[in-house]
Amino acid sequence: MSYAAFYRRSIEAPEAFWAEQAKLIDWQIPPRQILDESRPPFVQWFAGGTTNLCHNAVDRHLAQRADQPALIAVSTETGTERTYSFRELHGEVQRVAAGLAALGVGKGDRVLIYMPMIPEAAFTMLACARLGAIHCVVFGGFASVSLASRIEDATPKVVVSADAGSRGGKVIAYKPLLDEAIRLSTHKPGAVLLFDRGLAPMGLVEGRDHLAAPFLEKHRDARVPCTWLDATDISYTIYTSGTTGRPKGVQRDVGGYAVALAASMKHIFDGRAGETYFSTSDIGWVVGHSYIVYGPLIAGMATLMYEGLPTQGLNRQPDGGIWWQLVEKYQVTVMFSAPTAVRVLKKQDPALLKKYDLSSLRALFLAGEPLDEPTARWISDGLGVPIIDNYWQTESGWPILTVANGVERTPSRFGSPGIPMYGYKVKILHESTGEELKGANEKGVVVIEGPTPPGFMQTVWKDDERFVNTYWKSVPGKLVYSTFDWGIRDEDGYYYILGRTDDVINVAGHRLGTREIEESISGHAKVAEVAVVGVADALKGQVAMAFVVPRDGAVLGDAQAALALEGEVMKQVADQLGALARPSRVHFVGVLPKTRSGKLLRRAIQAVCEGRDPGDLTTIEDPAALRQIRQLLGVQE
Ligand code: PRX
């Protein structure tokens, strides 16, 4: 079937289309109603059906591939490398599930997971899925204040964590950050389960903290059956940044997600049972949920979980070839990474790409940020396999725009992530009138018309109103989902993504909210006002840059005092939110550019930082404010 026909069917006959896709997974009771869109923008997929993500990811494969690899865990940080077969994974997951159950975790309870990239993190996610508990994974790079707001919102019964993560040989102790986060949160989890890697000492809180090894030993051979869940039950929440400082819990279902992932593994990633999938993301991000843990396993593939830098060998010596060494060793067929990582590798000797036998590899998928042409060409020439850009979001759970080579081979275009995937009605609308822009290369907001396909977020955790108001009411007069990305479509239907319409920035593929960073900075006693913007960066895509009006004007004329305060502000952000949110620079100014009604002109600041025209400034209160920023940065008017 041509992709055009496949796509058309998904839009014109969604029930028939998705009923067919639903056969890719196991159901305990098959769905009664494929699609229920009686309450837009809410959508229910596969109502009446019961299933379980862990069953589909693990148990289902025992009959045919119990002794085949399921999870390959490699850490160049600790020099460990271990393969778990499906049978072993089944055992590990049940042990954790039994431990969680002993701590009182059952269906619908939240379990917050704050862990490094160790196999136990995947066991815990799958154990939650098995019990019908809702997991909330928080990226290990976040620090105590970010973690606290997530604990507060998720109100977990249990937190699962570890003593430490490690990055480039630098140990990051998690336990003190977790303790501080629990102290800051008004919600206190009943229990904390801690995996001890022997990297950092841990003080245990009596009655609350349990060391995983002795605790789980009691459940060594536990048998915990999968809890059958309604397709529309909640599988997990994952927090993501938006326009406000308060992160949103993106909530996903069980059945729709399982079907969406199974379908994407077949039609988009073309991954086959018995093969190995390698995603270099982290379980703390949506890519890690969909394409480290659930997607590959549902497809019966082994998933390779890697802890370490892309440029560091097993012995922790610099080795820009580690990924390719792993591809060769584990015969990886499908690989998934981010443009940032490739830009890091690009600095290495290109001969490294030729050193290993990469003939098993069929494609490299890149997502998370715009893929620039030089990076795409470099890796494409080096690997000699298709480089497939794919555009999506935490909210969607799987690709919105890409090419579906599993359906029909479709050429990619440099600079474009591709065309709409089956199930997605993607449109470009005029920012203020909401008019659809049908012409080629007309710039507007990329939106999705309902019903959203399976796998798409159900709502914002505990806040239906926020879900509707944030995502579905931003375009005047129309109930459409806004991606908050600018885009254009060329004459052949290929889309191009031109950056966010809101205050979200993308640092090395990590989605961050500038408002959260601003809130952290404005908490500093010496800060009167602050604006944070994302500025283009050759390696990281974007970096955060802060413009601060200090309380003490003296800082403005005193280079040394300014430098000291810059250091303090940077440290505060790193301590509260995590190193990834730390601004690359903090500049001090007398006044920030605002409109006469007092709205910060972030887009104008960003334009000036990038040497672009700031556009229409008729509403600016004080034009000297932008001039001052230009002078600071040494950019021409
Ligand atoms: O701005 C878009 C950018 O990343 C945002 C979503 O980030 P996140 O929720 O972390 O999900 C990442 C899932 C891969 C989008 O709104 N983005 C993502 N992929 C691309 C992209 N921008 C350009 N090209 C892409 N391929």
mmCIF file of N, CA, C and O in Angstrom, residues 437-443 488-493:
data_model
loop_
_atom_site.group_PDB
_atom_site.id
_atom_site.type_symbol
_atom_site.label_atom_id
_atom_site.label_comp_id
_atom_site.label_asym_id
_atom_site.label_seq_id
_atom_site.Cartn_x
_atom_site.Cartn_y
_atom_site.Cartn_z
ATOM 1 N N LEU A 437 -3.480 28.150 6.749
ATOM 2 C CA LEU A 437 -2.571 28.599 5.696
ATOM 3 C C LEU A 437 -2.311 27.398 4.796
ATOM 4 O O LEU A 437 -1.639 26.455 5.187
ATOM 5 N N LYS A 438 -2.880 27.471 3.611
ATOM 6 C CA LYS A 438 -2.788 26.309 2.731
ATOM 7 C C LYS A 438 -1.680 26.439 1.706
ATOM 8 O O LYS A 438 -1.287 25.466 1.075
ATOM 9 N N GLY A 439 -1.202 27.651 1.544
ATOM 10 C CA GLY A 439 -0.188 27.874 0.515
ATOM 11 C C GLY A 439 1.167 27.332 0.935
ATOM 12 O O GLY A 439 1.415 27.100 2.112
ATOM 13 N N ALA A 440 2.020 27.129 -0.076
ATOM 14 C CA ALA A 440 3.365 26.628 0.218
ATOM 15 C C ALA A 440 4.164 27.703 0.933
ATOM 16 O O ALA A 440 4.066 28.892 0.612
ATOM 17 N N ASN A 441 4.933 27.256 1.917
ATOM 18 C CA ASN A 441 5.890 28.112 2.613
ATOM 19 C C ASN A 441 5.297 29.314 3.339
ATOM 20 O O ASN A 441 5.964 30.321 3.537
ATOM 21 N N GLU A 442 4.047 29.187 3.760
ATOM 22 C CA GLU A 442 3.464 30.253 4.580
ATOM 23 C C GLU A 442 3.681 29.888 6.038
ATOM 24 O O GLU A 442 3.293 28.798 6.482
ATOM 25 N N LYS A 443 4.259 30.828 6.781
ATOM 26 C CA LYS A 443 4.622 30.511 8.167
ATOM 27 C C LYS A 443 3.449 30.695 9.128
ATOM 28 O O LYS A 443 2.774 31.717 9.114
ATOM 29 N N ILE A 488 6.321 25.674 8.470
ATOM 30 C CA ILE A 488 5.844 25.887 7.104
ATOM 31 C C ILE A 488 5.759 24.521 6.419
ATOM 32 O O ILE A 488 6.328 23.537 6.916
ATOM 33 N N ARG A 489 5.038 24.492 5.308
ATOM 34 C CA ARG A 489 4.936 23.257 4.533
ATOM 35 C C ARG A 489 5.301 23.614 3.104
ATOM 36 O O ARG A 489 4.854 24.648 2.596
ATOM 37 N N ASP A 490 6.125 22.787 2.469
ATOM 38 C CA ASP A 490 6.515 23.138 1.103
ATOM 39 C C ASP A 490 5.482 22.607 0.106
ATOM 40 O O ASP A 490 4.485 21.990 0.489
ATOM 41 N N GLU A 491 5.754 22.841 -1.168
ATOM 42 C CA GLU A 491 4.742 22.490 -2.184
ATOM 43 C C GLU A 491 4.487 20.981 -2.260
ATOM 44 O O GLU A 491 3.446 20.547 -2.729
ATOM 45 N N ASP A 492 5.417 20.178 -1.750
ATOM 46 C CA ASP A 492 5.212 18.721 -1.775
ATOM 47 C C ASP A 492 4.686 18.160 -0.458
ATOM 48 O O ASP A 492 4.630 16.942 -0.269
ATOM 49 N N GLY A 493 4.337 19.051 0.457
ATOM 50 C CA GLY A 493 3.737 18.568 1.703
ATOM 51 C C GLY A 493 4.734 18.276 2.818
ATOM 52 O O GLY A 493 4.350 17.776 3.868
#
